[in-house]
PDB file of C-alpha atoms and ligand atoms in Angstrom:
ATOM      1  CA  MET Y  54     -11.739 -17.894  -3.644  1.00 60.00           C
ATOM      2  CA  ASN Y  55      -9.247 -16.119  -5.898  1.00 83.00           C
ATOM      3  CA  ASP Y  56      -5.502 -15.845  -5.287  1.00 86.00           C
ATOM      4  CA  PHE Y  57      -5.709 -12.482  -3.601  1.00 92.00           C
ATOM      5  CA  ASN Y  58      -8.452 -13.506  -1.156  1.00 92.00           C
ATOM      6  CA  ASN Y  59      -6.450 -16.611  -0.368  1.00 93.00           C
ATOM      7  CA  ALA Y  60      -3.342 -14.546   0.341  1.00 93.00           C
ATOM      8  CA  LEU Y  61      -5.324 -12.087   2.501  1.00 95.00           C
ATOM      9  CA  SER Y  62      -6.886 -14.880   4.530  1.00 94.00           C
ATOM     10  CA  THR Y  63      -3.506 -16.723   4.907  1.00 95.00           C
ATOM     11  CA  THR Y  64      -1.984 -13.456   6.254  1.00 95.00           C
ATOM     12  CA  ALA Y  65      -4.918 -12.993   8.594  1.00 96.00           C
ATOM     13  CA  GLY Y  66      -4.463 -16.556   9.977  1.00 96.00           C
ATOM     14  CA  ASP Y  67      -0.688 -16.088  10.411  1.00 97.00           C
ATOM     15  CA  VAL Y  68      -1.156 -12.688  12.081  1.00 97.00           C
ATOM     16  CA  ASN Y  69      -3.722 -14.184  14.460  1.00 97.00           C
ATOM     17  CA  ASP Y  70      -1.294 -16.946  15.424  1.00 97.00           C
ATOM     18  CA  THR Y  71       1.488 -14.366  16.028  1.00 98.00           C
ATOM     19  CA  LEU Y  72      -0.858 -12.152  18.087  1.00 97.00           C
ATOM     20  CA  GLU Y  73      -1.981 -15.226  20.046  1.00 96.00           C
ATOM     21  CA  ARG Y  74       1.641 -15.995  20.929  1.00 96.00           C
ATOM     22  CA  LEU Y  75       2.545 -12.348  21.748  1.00 97.00           C
ATOM     23  CA  LEU Y  76      -0.531 -11.737  23.938  1.00 95.00           C
ATOM     24  CA  GLN Y  77      -0.515 -14.765  26.224  1.00 89.00           C
ATOM     25  CA  ASN Y  78      -3.264 -14.889  28.809  1.00 76.00           C
ATOM     26  CA  TYR Y  79      -2.208 -15.409  32.386  1.00 73.00           C
ATOM     27  CA  ASP Y  80      -3.802 -15.721  35.788  1.00 73.00           C
ATOM     28  CA  ASP Y  81      -2.522 -12.613  37.590  1.00 79.00           C
ATOM     29  CA  PRO Y  82      -4.944  -9.981  38.798  1.00 75.00           C
ATOM     30  CA  GLU Y  83      -4.252  -7.960  35.667  1.00 81.00           C
ATOM     31  CA  ALA Y  84      -5.496 -10.781  33.462  1.00 92.00           C
ATOM     32  CA  ARG Y  85      -8.509  -8.579  32.623  1.00 94.00           C
ATOM     33  CA  LEU Y  86      -6.160  -6.223  30.769  1.00 95.00           C
ATOM     34  CA  ILE Y  87      -4.729  -8.981  28.608  1.00 95.00           C
ATOM     35  CA  GLU Y  88      -8.245 -10.315  28.031  1.00 95.00           C
ATOM     36  CA  ALA Y  89      -9.304  -6.855  26.749  1.00 97.00           C
ATOM     37  CA  MET Y  90      -6.153  -6.653  24.536  1.00 97.00           C
ATOM     38  CA  ARG Y  91      -6.889 -10.072  23.066  1.00 97.00           C
ATOM     39  CA  TYR Y  92     -10.580  -9.244  22.613  1.00 97.00           C
ATOM     40  CA  SER Y  93      -9.634  -6.076  20.681  1.00 98.00           C
ATOM     41  CA  THR Y  94      -6.988  -7.698  18.412  1.00 98.00           C
ATOM     42  CA  LEU Y  95      -8.172 -11.248  17.823  1.00 97.00           C
ATOM     43  CA  GLY Y  96     -11.809 -10.497  16.918  1.00 86.00           C
ATOM     44  CA  GLY Y  97     -11.669 -10.119  13.124  1.00 89.00           C
ATOM     45  CA  GLY Y  98     -10.611  -7.265  10.913  1.00 93.00           C
ATOM     46  CA  LYS Y  99      -9.448  -7.354   7.334  1.00 93.00           C
ATOM     47  CA  ARG Y 100      -5.770  -7.209   8.359  1.00 96.00           C
ATOM     48  CA  ILE Y 101      -4.938  -4.846   5.520  1.00 96.00           C
ATOM     49  CA  ARG Y 102      -1.977  -3.248   7.322  1.00 97.00           C
ATOM     50  CA  PRO Y 103      -0.341  -6.589   8.197  1.00 98.00           C
ATOM     51  CA  PHE Y 104      -0.847  -7.648   4.541  1.00 97.00           C
ATOM     52  CA  LEU Y 105       1.034  -4.529   3.447  1.00 98.00           C
ATOM     53  CA  VAL Y 106       3.971  -5.315   5.769  1.00 98.00           C
ATOM     54  CA  ILE Y 107       4.165  -8.911   4.519  1.00 97.00           C
ATOM     55  CA  ALA Y 108       3.682  -8.104   0.815  1.00 97.00           C
ATOM     56  CA  SER Y 109       6.213  -5.243   0.867  1.00 97.00           C
ATOM     57  CA  GLY Y 110       8.664  -7.472   2.787  1.00 97.00           C
ATOM     58  CA  GLU Y 111       8.291 -10.168   0.101  1.00 96.00           C
ATOM     59  CA  LEU Y 112       9.644  -7.679  -2.488  1.00 97.00           C
ATOM     60  CA  PHE Y 113      12.957  -7.826  -0.603  1.00 97.00           C
ATOM     61  CA  ASN Y 114      12.836 -11.502   0.474  1.00 96.00           C
ATOM     62  CA  VAL Y 115      12.331 -10.592   4.104  1.00 97.00           C
ATOM     63  CA  ASP Y 116      12.071 -13.531   6.527  1.00 97.00           C
ATOM     64  CA  ARG Y 117       8.355 -14.204   7.008  1.00 96.00           C
ATOM     65  CA  ALA Y 118       8.544 -14.776  10.755  1.00 97.00           C
ATOM     66  CA  GLN Y 119      10.263 -11.398  11.243  1.00 97.00           C
ATOM     67  CA  ALA Y 120       7.771  -9.653   8.940  1.00 98.00           C
ATOM     68  CA  LEU Y 121       4.893 -11.264  10.894  1.00 98.00           C
ATOM     69  CA  ARG Y 122       6.186  -9.793  14.160  1.00 98.00           C
ATOM     70  CA  VAL Y 123       6.156  -6.298  12.582  1.00 98.00           C
ATOM     71  CA  ALA Y 124       2.795  -7.009  10.991  1.00 98.00           C
ATOM     72  CA  ALA Y 125       1.379  -7.981  14.428  1.00 98.00           C
ATOM     73  CA  ALA Y 126       2.819  -4.876  16.054  1.00 98.00           C
ATOM     74  CA  VAL Y 127       1.246  -2.610  13.368  1.00 98.00           C
ATOM     75  CA  GLU Y 128      -2.092  -4.373  13.866  1.00 98.00           C
ATOM     76  CA  MET Y 129      -1.796  -3.802  17.652  1.00 98.00           C
ATOM     77  CA  ILE Y 130      -1.373  -0.086  16.998  1.00 98.00           C
ATOM     78  CA  HIS Y 131      -4.314  -0.075  14.575  1.00 98.00           C
ATOM     79  CA  CYS Y 132      -6.476  -1.886  17.139  1.00 98.00           C
ATOM     80  CA  TYR Y 133      -5.450   0.494  19.914  1.00 98.00           C
ATOM     81  CA  SER Y 134      -6.621   3.392  17.701  1.00 98.00           C
ATOM     82  CA  LEU Y 135      -9.958   1.653  17.117  1.00 98.00           C
ATOM     83  CA  VAL Y 136     -10.458   0.961  20.870  1.00 98.00           C
ATOM     84  CA  HIS Y 137      -9.760   4.574  21.778  1.00 98.00           C
ATOM     85  CA  ASP Y 138     -11.696   6.013  18.822  1.00 97.00           C
ATOM     86  CA  ASP Y 139     -14.807   4.046  19.899  1.00 97.00           C
ATOM     87  CA  LEU Y 140     -14.752   5.498  23.448  1.00 98.00           C
ATOM     88  CA  PRO Y 141     -17.579   7.855  24.553  1.00 97.00           C
ATOM     89  CA  ALA Y 142     -15.130  10.779  24.618  1.00 96.00           C
ATOM     90  CA  MET Y 143     -14.430  10.230  20.885  1.00 94.00           C
ATOM     91  CA  ASP Y 144     -16.862   8.535  18.463  1.00 92.00           C
ATOM     92  CA  ASP Y 145     -18.929   6.763  21.128  1.00 95.00           C
ATOM     93  CA  ASP Y 146     -19.542   3.566  19.191  1.00 95.00           C
ATOM     94  CA  ASP Y 147     -21.216   0.342  20.446  1.00 96.00           C
ATOM     95  CA  LEU Y 148     -20.211  -1.849  17.561  1.00 95.00           C
ATOM     96  CA  ARG Y 149     -16.821  -2.694  16.044  1.00 96.00           C
ATOM     97  CA  ARG Y 150     -15.967  -5.624  13.760  1.00 94.00           C
ATOM     98  CA  GLY Y 151     -19.501  -6.891  14.225  1.00 93.00           C
ATOM     99  CA  ARG Y 152     -19.444  -7.120  18.020  1.00 95.00           C
ATOM    100  CA  ALA Y 153     -19.455  -5.015  21.157  1.00 97.00           C
ATOM    101  CA  THR Y 154     -16.739  -2.350  21.307  1.00 98.00           C
ATOM    102  CA  CYS Y 155     -14.068  -2.893  23.976  1.00 98.00           C
ATOM    103  CA  HIS Y 156     -15.523  -0.403  26.464  1.00 98.00           C
ATOM    104  CA  LYS Y 157     -19.001  -1.958  26.091  1.00 98.00           C
ATOM    105  CA  LYS Y 158     -17.690  -5.489  26.567  1.00 98.00           C
ATOM    106  CA  PHE Y 159     -15.425  -4.478  29.503  1.00 97.00           C
ATOM    107  CA  ASP Y 160     -15.601  -0.916  30.788  1.00 97.00           C
ATOM    108  CA  GLU Y 161     -14.180   2.484  29.816  1.00 98.00           C
ATOM    109  CA  ALA Y 162     -11.162   2.409  32.126  1.00 98.00           C
ATOM    110  CA  THR Y 163     -10.226  -1.083  30.913  1.00 97.00           C
ATOM    111  CA  ALA Y 164     -10.597   0.020  27.264  1.00 98.00           C
ATOM    112  CA  ILE Y 165      -8.281   3.010  27.874  1.00 98.00           C
ATOM    113  CA  LEU Y 166      -5.696   0.765  29.480  1.00 98.00           C
ATOM    114  CA  ALA Y 167      -6.019  -1.928  26.832  1.00 98.00           C
ATOM    115  CA  GLY Y 168      -5.304   0.702  24.114  1.00 98.00           C
ATOM    116  CA  ASP Y 169      -2.339   2.083  26.050  1.00 98.00           C
ATOM    117  CA  ALA Y 170      -0.941  -1.374  26.607  1.00 97.00           C
ATOM    118  CA  LEU Y 171      -1.352  -2.368  22.947  1.00 98.00           C
ATOM    119  CA  LEU Y 172       0.646   0.716  21.867  1.00 98.00           C
ATOM    120  CA  ALA Y 173       3.431  -0.037  24.300  1.00 98.00           C
ATOM    121  CA  LYS Y 174       3.414  -3.771  23.469  1.00 98.00           C
ATOM    122  CA  ALA Y 175       3.741  -2.966  19.765  1.00 98.00           C
ATOM    123  CA  PHE Y 176       6.995  -1.061  20.364  1.00 98.00           C
ATOM    124  CA  GLU Y 177       8.252  -3.772  22.697  1.00 98.00           C
ATOM    125  CA  VAL Y 178       7.742  -6.345  19.917  1.00 98.00           C
ATOM    126  CA  ILE Y 179       9.540  -4.203  17.345  1.00 98.00           C
ATOM    127  CA  ALA Y 180      12.475  -3.377  19.634  1.00 98.00           C
ATOM    128  CA  ASP Y 181      12.991  -7.072  20.587  1.00 98.00           C
ATOM    129  CA  ASP Y 182      15.954  -8.673  18.793  1.00 97.00           C
ATOM    130  CA  LYS Y 183      13.676 -11.490  17.608  1.00 97.00           C
ATOM    131  CA  THR Y 184      12.282  -8.948  15.118  1.00 98.00           C
ATOM    132  CA  HIS Y 185      15.705  -8.338  13.553  1.00 97.00           C
ATOM    133  CA  ALA Y 186      19.278  -9.010  14.564  1.00 96.00           C
ATOM    134  CA  SER Y 187      20.345  -5.477  13.547  1.00 97.00           C
ATOM    135  CA  SER Y 188      19.727  -2.855  16.251  1.00 98.00           C
ATOM    136  CA  LYS Y 189      19.896  -0.164  13.470  1.00 97.00           C
ATOM    137  CA  ILE Y 190      17.022  -1.778  11.600  1.00 98.00           C
ATOM    138  CA  ARG Y 191      15.019  -2.136  14.806  1.00 98.00           C
ATOM    139  CA  ALA Y 192      15.666   1.530  15.686  1.00 98.00           C
ATOM    140  CA  ASP Y 193      14.661   2.619  12.158  1.00 97.00           C
ATOM    141  CA  LEU Y 194      11.369   0.721  12.501  1.00 98.00           C
ATOM    142  CA  VAL Y 195      10.708   2.269  15.924  1.00 98.00           C
ATOM    143  CA  LEU Y 196      11.406   5.740  14.555  1.00 98.00           C
ATOM    144  CA  ALA Y 197       9.220   5.294  11.449  1.00 97.00           C
ATOM    145  CA  LEU Y 198       6.354   3.851  13.446  1.00 98.00           C
ATOM    146  CA  ALA Y 199       6.533   6.479  16.217  1.00 98.00           C
ATOM    147  CA  ARG Y 200       6.479   9.265  13.557  1.00 98.00           C
ATOM    148  CA  ALA Y 201       3.511   7.674  11.824  1.00 98.00           C
ATOM    149  CA  VAL Y 202       1.353   7.327  14.923  1.00 98.00           C
ATOM    150  CA  GLY Y 203       2.421  10.387  16.970  1.00 98.00           C
ATOM    151  CA  PRO Y 204       1.439  14.072  16.892  1.00 97.00           C
ATOM    152  CA  GLU Y 205       2.493  14.486  13.213  1.00 96.00           C
ATOM    153  CA  GLY Y 206       0.688  11.300  12.243  1.00 98.00           C
ATOM    154  CA  MET Y 207      -2.305   9.312  13.383  1.00 98.00           C
ATOM    155  CA  VAL Y 208      -2.950  10.952  16.773  1.00 98.00           C
ATOM    156  CA  GLY Y 209      -2.371  14.435  15.298  1.00 98.00           C
ATOM    157  CA  GLY Y 210      -4.877  13.551  12.536  1.00 96.00           C
ATOM    158  CA  GLN Y 211      -7.400  12.483  15.146  1.00 95.00           C
ATOM    159  CA  MET Y 212      -6.969  15.884  16.849  1.00 95.00           C
ATOM    160  CA  LEU Y 213      -7.592  17.634  13.543  1.00 94.00           C
ATOM    161  CA  ASP Y 214     -10.714  15.507  13.182  1.00 91.00           C
ATOM    162  CA  LEU Y 215     -12.001  16.609  16.573  1.00 91.00           C
ATOM    163  CA  VAL Y 216     -11.286  20.271  15.827  1.00 88.00           C
ATOM    164  CA  ALA Y 217     -12.960  19.830  12.402  1.00 84.00           C
ATOM    165  CA  GLU Y 218     -16.322  19.193  14.073  1.00 79.00           C
ATOM    166  CA  HIS Y 219     -16.518  22.974  14.545  1.00 73.00           C
ATOM    167  CA  HIS Y 220     -15.090  24.012  11.142  1.00 78.00           C
ATOM    168  CA  ALA Y 221     -16.161  23.428   7.557  1.00 80.00           C
ATOM    169  CA  LEU Y 222     -13.092  21.775   6.043  1.00 86.00           C
ATOM    170  CA  LYS Y 223     -12.198  22.072   2.372  1.00 89.00           C
ATOM    171  CA  MET Y 224     -10.542  19.496   0.132  1.00 91.00           C
ATOM    172  CA  PRO Y 225      -6.867  20.269   0.970  1.00 92.00           C
ATOM    173  CA  GLU Y 226      -7.622  20.263   4.691  1.00 93.00           C
ATOM    174  CA  ILE Y 227      -9.568  16.988   4.550  1.00 92.00           C
ATOM    175  CA  THR Y 228      -6.799  15.419   2.503  1.00 94.00           C
ATOM    176  CA  ARG Y 229      -4.184  16.461   5.067  1.00 95.00           C
ATOM    177  CA  LEU Y 230      -6.323  15.258   7.963  1.00 95.00           C
ATOM    178  CA  GLN Y 231      -6.959  11.822   6.362  1.00 94.00           C
ATOM    179  CA  ARG Y 232      -3.320  11.498   5.330  1.00 95.00           C
ATOM    180  CA  MET Y 233      -2.266  11.892   8.938  1.00 97.00           C
ATOM    181  CA  LYS Y 234      -5.132   9.989  10.561  1.00 96.00           C
ATOM    182  CA  THR Y 235      -5.170   6.879   8.355  1.00 95.00           C
ATOM    183  CA  GLY Y 236      -2.621   7.343   5.599  1.00 96.00           C
ATOM    184  CA  MET Y 237       0.528   7.400   7.655  1.00 97.00           C
ATOM    185  CA  LEU Y 238      -0.074   4.035   9.392  1.00 98.00           C
ATOM    186  CA  ILE Y 239      -0.799   2.547   5.957  1.00 97.00           C
ATOM    187  CA  ALA Y 240       2.390   4.130   4.602  1.00 97.00           C
ATOM    188  CA  VAL Y 241       4.622   2.897   7.417  1.00 97.00           C
ATOM    189  CA  SER Y 242       3.157  -0.577   6.955  1.00 97.00           C
ATOM    190  CA  CYS Y 243       4.513  -0.554   3.363  1.00 96.00           C
ATOM    191  CA  GLU Y 244       7.812   1.037   4.333  1.00 96.00           C
ATOM    192  CA  ALA Y 245       8.369  -1.535   7.088  1.00 97.00           C
ATOM    193  CA  GLY Y 246       9.038  -4.218   4.466  1.00 97.00           C
ATOM    194  CA  ALA Y 247      11.597  -1.928   2.833  1.00 97.00           C
ATOM    195  CA  ILE Y 248      13.263  -1.211   6.195  1.00 97.00           C
ATOM    196  CA  LEU Y 249      13.414  -4.887   7.100  1.00 98.00           C
ATOM    197  CA  GLY Y 250      14.738  -5.704   3.641  1.00 97.00           C
ATOM    198  CA  LYS Y 251      17.359  -2.932   3.638  1.00 96.00           C
ATOM    199  CA  SER Y 252      15.983  -1.712   0.334  1.00 96.00           C
ATOM    200  CA  THR Y 253      17.355   1.144  -1.764  1.00 95.00           C
ATOM    201  CA  ASP Y 254      15.968   4.602  -1.096  1.00 95.00           C
ATOM    202  CA  GLY Y 255      14.356   4.482  -4.554  1.00 96.00           C
ATOM    203  CA  ALA Y 256      12.403   1.358  -3.715  1.00 96.00           C
ATOM    204  CA  ARG Y 257      11.345   2.733  -0.332  1.00 95.00           C
ATOM    205  CA  ASN Y 258      10.206   6.014  -1.909  1.00 95.00           C
ATOM    206  CA  ALA Y 259       8.191   4.138  -4.538  1.00 96.00           C
ATOM    207  CA  LEU Y 260       6.431   2.203  -1.762  1.00 97.00           C
ATOM    208  CA  HIS Y 261       5.763   5.450   0.110  1.00 96.00           C
ATOM    209  CA  ALA Y 262       4.214   7.009  -3.032  1.00 96.00           C
ATOM    210  CA  TYR Y 263       2.103   3.825  -3.572  1.00 97.00           C
ATOM    211  CA  ALA Y 264       0.936   3.973   0.024  1.00 97.00           C
ATOM    212  CA  HIS Y 265       0.108   7.684  -0.151  1.00 95.00           C
ATOM    213  CA  ASP Y 266      -2.349   7.110  -3.008  1.00 96.00           C
ATOM    214  CA  LEU Y 267      -3.585   3.854  -1.505  1.00 97.00           C
ATOM    215  CA  GLY Y 268      -4.352   5.551   1.826  1.00 95.00           C
ATOM    216  CA  LEU Y 269      -6.441   8.222   0.205  1.00 95.00           C
ATOM    217  CA  ALA Y 270      -8.247   5.696  -1.982  1.00 96.00           C
ATOM    218  CA  PHE Y 271      -8.908   3.615   1.174  1.00 94.00           C
ATOM    219  CA  GLN Y 272     -10.371   6.594   3.012  1.00 93.00           C
ATOM    220  CA  MET Y 273     -12.587   7.575   0.054  1.00 94.00           C
ATOM    221  CA  ALA Y 274     -13.869   4.005  -0.075  1.00 93.00           C
ATOM    222  CA  ASP Y 275     -14.505   4.195   3.665  1.00 91.00           C
ATOM    223  CA  ASP Y 276     -16.448   7.404   3.329  1.00 91.00           C
ATOM    224  CA  LEU Y 277     -18.477   5.802   0.552  1.00 92.00           C
ATOM    225  CA  LEU Y 278     -19.217   2.766   2.769  1.00 91.00           C
ATOM    226  CA  ASP Y 279     -20.383   5.134   5.534  1.00 87.00           C
ATOM    227  CA  VAL Y 280     -22.980   6.447   3.042  1.00 86.00           C
ATOM    228  CA  GLU Y 281     -23.847   3.351   1.062  1.00 84.00           C
ATOM    229  CA  GLY Y 282     -22.629   0.450   3.212  1.00 70.00           C
ATOM    230  CA  ASP Y 283     -24.687  -2.199   4.995  1.00 65.00           C
ATOM    231  CA  GLU Y 284     -24.145  -1.890   8.756  1.00 61.00           C
ATOM    232  CA  ARG Y 285     -24.051  -5.665   9.170  1.00 60.00           C
ATOM    233  CA  ALA Y 286     -21.394  -6.093   6.446  1.00 61.00           C
ATOM    234  CA  ILE Y 287     -19.119  -3.292   7.698  1.00 57.00           C
ATOM    235  CA  GLY Y 288     -19.524  -4.394  11.302  1.00 63.00           C
ATOM    236  CA  LYS Y 289     -19.927  -0.892  12.738  1.00 65.00           C
ATOM    237  CA  GLY Y 290     -22.469   1.897  12.612  1.00 61.00           C
ATOM    238  CA  ALA Y 291     -23.084   3.428   9.158  1.00 60.00           C
ATOM    239  CA  GLY Y 292     -24.177   6.963   8.390  1.00 66.00           C
ATOM    240  CA  LYS Y 293     -22.351   8.403  11.343  1.00 71.00           C
ATOM    241  CA  ASP Y 294     -20.376  10.992   9.386  1.00 70.00           C
ATOM    242  CA  ALA Y 295     -23.470  12.535   7.819  1.00 68.00           C
ATOM    243  CA  ALA Y 296     -25.321  12.448  11.141  1.00 70.00           C
ATOM    244  CA  ALA Y 297     -22.445  14.322  12.771  1.00 72.00           C
ATOM    245  CA  GLY Y 298     -22.389  16.844   9.926  1.00 73.00           C
ATOM    246  CA  LYS Y 299     -18.759  15.973   9.266  1.00 77.00           C
ATOM    247  CA  ALA Y 300     -17.088  17.019   6.034  1.00 82.00           C
ATOM    248  CA  THR Y 301     -15.840  13.919   4.253  1.00 87.00           C
ATOM    249  CA  PHE Y 302     -14.580  13.184   0.717  1.00 91.00           C
ATOM    250  CA  VAL Y 303     -18.130  12.171  -0.183  1.00 91.00           C
ATOM    251  CA  SER Y 304     -19.775  15.280   1.288  1.00 88.00           C
ATOM    252  CA  LEU Y 305     -17.345  17.438  -0.647  1.00 90.00           C
ATOM    253  CA  LEU Y 306     -17.151  15.531  -3.940  1.00 92.00           C
ATOM    254  CA  GLY Y 307     -20.464  13.671  -4.086  1.00 91.00           C
ATOM    255  CA  VAL Y 308     -20.782   9.875  -4.413  1.00 92.00           C
ATOM    256  CA  GLU Y 309     -20.014   9.620  -8.114  1.00 93.00           C
ATOM    257  CA  ARG Y 310     -16.886  11.797  -8.090  1.00 94.00           C
ATOM    258  CA  ALA Y 311     -15.630  10.231  -4.848  1.00 94.00           C
ATOM    259  CA  ARG Y 312     -15.910   6.773  -6.454  1.00 94.00           C
ATOM    260  CA  GLU Y 313     -14.166   7.937  -9.634  1.00 95.00           C
ATOM    261  CA  GLN Y 314     -11.428   9.580  -7.598  1.00 94.00           C
ATOM    262  CA  ALA Y 315     -10.901   6.510  -5.448  1.00 95.00           C
ATOM    263  CA  GLU Y 316     -10.532   4.353  -8.569  1.00 95.00           C
ATOM    264  CA  LEU Y 317      -8.120   6.830 -10.088  1.00 96.00           C
ATOM    265  CA  LEU Y 318      -5.987   6.915  -6.965  1.00 96.00           C
ATOM    266  CA  ALA Y 319      -5.908   3.090  -6.812  1.00 96.00           C
ATOM    267  CA  ALA Y 320      -4.686   2.993 -10.440  1.00 96.00           C
ATOM    268  CA  GLN Y 321      -2.165   5.734  -9.720  1.00 96.00           C
ATOM    269  CA  ALA Y 322      -0.957   3.811  -6.620  1.00 97.00           C
ATOM    270  CA  CYS Y 323      -0.162   0.823  -8.869  1.00 96.00           C
ATOM    271  CA  GLU Y 324       1.823   3.007 -11.289  1.00 96.00           C
ATOM    272  CA  HIS Y 325       4.333   3.677  -8.499  1.00 97.00           C
ATOM    273  CA  LEU Y 326       5.018  -0.060  -8.410  1.00 97.00           C
ATOM    274  CA  ASP Y 327       6.270  -0.176 -11.990  1.00 94.00           C
ATOM    275  CA  LEU Y 328       9.864  -0.640 -10.889  1.00 93.00           C
ATOM    276  CA  PHE Y 329       8.943  -3.923  -9.198  1.00 95.00           C
ATOM    277  CA  ASP Y 330       8.169  -7.056 -11.203  1.00 89.00           C
ATOM    278  CA  LYS Y 331       5.324  -9.560 -10.657  1.00 93.00           C
ATOM    279  CA  LYS Y 332       6.359  -9.840  -6.993  1.00 93.00           C
ATOM    280  CA  ALA Y 333       4.392  -6.644  -6.427  1.00 96.00           C
ATOM    281  CA  ASP Y 334       1.135  -8.171  -7.753  1.00 96.00           C
ATOM    282  CA  PRO Y 335      -0.267  -8.686  -4.247  1.00 96.00           C
ATOM    283  CA  LEU Y 336       0.152  -4.942  -3.623  1.00 97.00           C
ATOM    284  CA  ARG Y 337      -1.532  -4.167  -6.981  1.00 97.00           C
ATOM    285  CA  GLN Y 338      -4.397  -6.528  -6.150  1.00 96.00           C
ATOM    286  CA  LEU Y 339      -4.758  -4.890  -2.683  1.00 96.00           C
ATOM    287  CA  ALA Y 340      -5.234  -1.475  -4.312  1.00 96.00           C
ATOM    288  CA  ASN Y 341      -8.206  -2.902  -6.255  1.00 94.00           C
ATOM    289  CA  PHE Y 342      -9.597  -4.693  -3.229  1.00 94.00           C
ATOM    290  CA  VAL Y 343      -9.514  -1.469  -1.159  1.00 93.00           C
ATOM    291  CA  VAL Y 344     -11.767   0.422  -3.562  1.00 93.00           C
ATOM    292  CA  GLU Y 345     -14.054  -2.512  -4.388  1.00 90.00           C
ATOM    293  CA  ARG Y 346     -14.598  -3.807  -0.808  1.00 81.00           C
ATOM    294  CA  SER Y 347     -18.022  -3.915   0.797  1.00 76.00           C
ATOM    295  CA  ALA Y 348     -16.762  -3.972   4.409  1.00 75.00           C
TER     296      ALA Y 348
HETATM  297  C1  LIG D 275      -5.541   7.423  18.503  1.00 71.71           C
HETATM  298  C2  LIG D 275      -7.953   7.615  19.253  1.00 71.71           C
HETATM  299  C3  LIG D 275      -6.958   7.561  18.168  1.00 71.71           C
HETATM  300  C4  LIG D 275      -7.442   7.579  16.907  1.00 71.71           C
HETATM  301  C5  LIG D 275      -6.586   7.617  15.758  1.00 71.71           C
HETATM  302  C6  LIG D 275      -7.194   5.746  13.095  1.00 71.71           C
HETATM  303  C7  LIG D 275      -8.005   6.532  14.034  1.00 71.71           C
HETATM  304  C8  LIG D 275      -7.452   7.801  14.530  1.00 71.71           C
HETATM  305  C9  LIG D 275      -9.221   6.151  14.459  1.00 71.71           C
HETATM  306  C10 LIG D 275      -9.795   4.889  14.057  1.00 71.71           C
HETATM  307  C11 LIG D 275     -11.237   5.038  13.644  1.00 71.71           C
HETATM  308  C12 LIG D 275     -11.418   5.203  12.199  1.00 71.71           C
HETATM  309  C13 LIG D 275     -12.819   4.935  11.727  1.00 71.71           C
HETATM  310  C14 LIG D 275     -10.478   5.559  11.394  1.00 71.71           C
HETATM  311  C15 LIG D 275     -10.606   5.718   9.967  1.00 71.71           C
HETATM  312  C16 LIG D 275      -9.740   4.668   9.408  1.00 71.71           C
HETATM  313  C17 LIG D 275     -10.455   3.407   9.271  1.00 71.71           C
HETATM  314  C18 LIG D 275     -11.461   3.311   8.248  1.00 71.71           C
HETATM  315  C19 LIG D 275     -10.188   2.444  10.084  1.00 71.71           C
HETATM  316  C20 LIG D 275     -10.724   1.112   9.944  1.00 71.71           C
HETATM  317  O1  LIG D 275      -9.783   0.360   9.256  1.00 71.71           O
HETATM  318  P1  LIG D 275     -10.153  -1.054   8.528  1.00 71.71           P
HETATM  319  O2  LIG D 275     -11.289  -0.843   7.567  1.00 71.71           O
HETATM  320  O3  LIG D 275     -10.671  -1.865   9.790  1.00 71.71           O
HETATM  321  O4  LIG D 275      -8.881  -1.613   8.002  1.00 71.71           O
HETATM  322  P2  LIG D 275     -10.508  -3.439  10.147  1.00 71.71           P
HETATM  323  O5  LIG D 275     -11.564  -3.672  11.201  1.00 71.71           O
HETATM  324  O6  LIG D 275     -10.766  -4.244   8.888  1.00 71.71           O
HETATM  325  O7  LIG D 275      -9.108  -3.585  10.672  1.00 71.71           O
END
């Protein structure tokens, strides 16, 4: 295993431990809700967003335990989006991370509640003073995260995606949709390290620019996996976009150009990190991982 894979798996282990602690099972009648939340967060995943929080925090010597709480909160939000996206009213998927989706394992109502509860829990974790002693920093994190996942971010992007099923989107529209749907959570994961570390505006903007290119590269790689990926490796249904007649980066650019473009964006993402020294190497390595991944 190389250094990067080691770092990614160490982060995944630490995030799992943090999620375990934050989502304690108990015996009350609502235990089924916690069980569904734990099922949806502790069952695998690459933990790319938590890695971004930790790696960007390291640039500013952020305390790891504090960064891990933010990383776990971001992962809770990501998992909530997956649980809701898999519901019959949305993508109607049976498989996620190589096992039954939350509503298949439990039931639809429980999956809706588990998603809702993960979103609320994430903000509870961020707003708790264990995350940072400064209420200003905690409020900045809450604001950045709420903007990234709300109507002008992830959920707004999901709405555009639903509307897009009835319209042929072009490149600028797809780019905007994907930027909102997946890019903004990726961007706030990078910026969280800068917020926790009270960075300069210049450093935060550089991380934002890195994340912008990284998010698009990530989505292009995801579209390529939907066309070329092995269902067992990616742990979810493949070929769904084409079957649904959805416009994607691959349907608009073709496989070759989408791959070239993803690689270009990953390289461009790294250029935004030039003001940081070797400490930013994990972020540079992640950009390569994102376009080379097979899952
Ligand atoms: C709020 C319902 C709702 C949806 C928001 C983000 C999103 C929109 C839906 C999630 C479904 C999806 C396929 C989004 C595209 C982004 C993407 C490829 C997510 C999967 O991220 P990975 O590859 O997954 O990081 P793991 O399992 O590794 O965490």
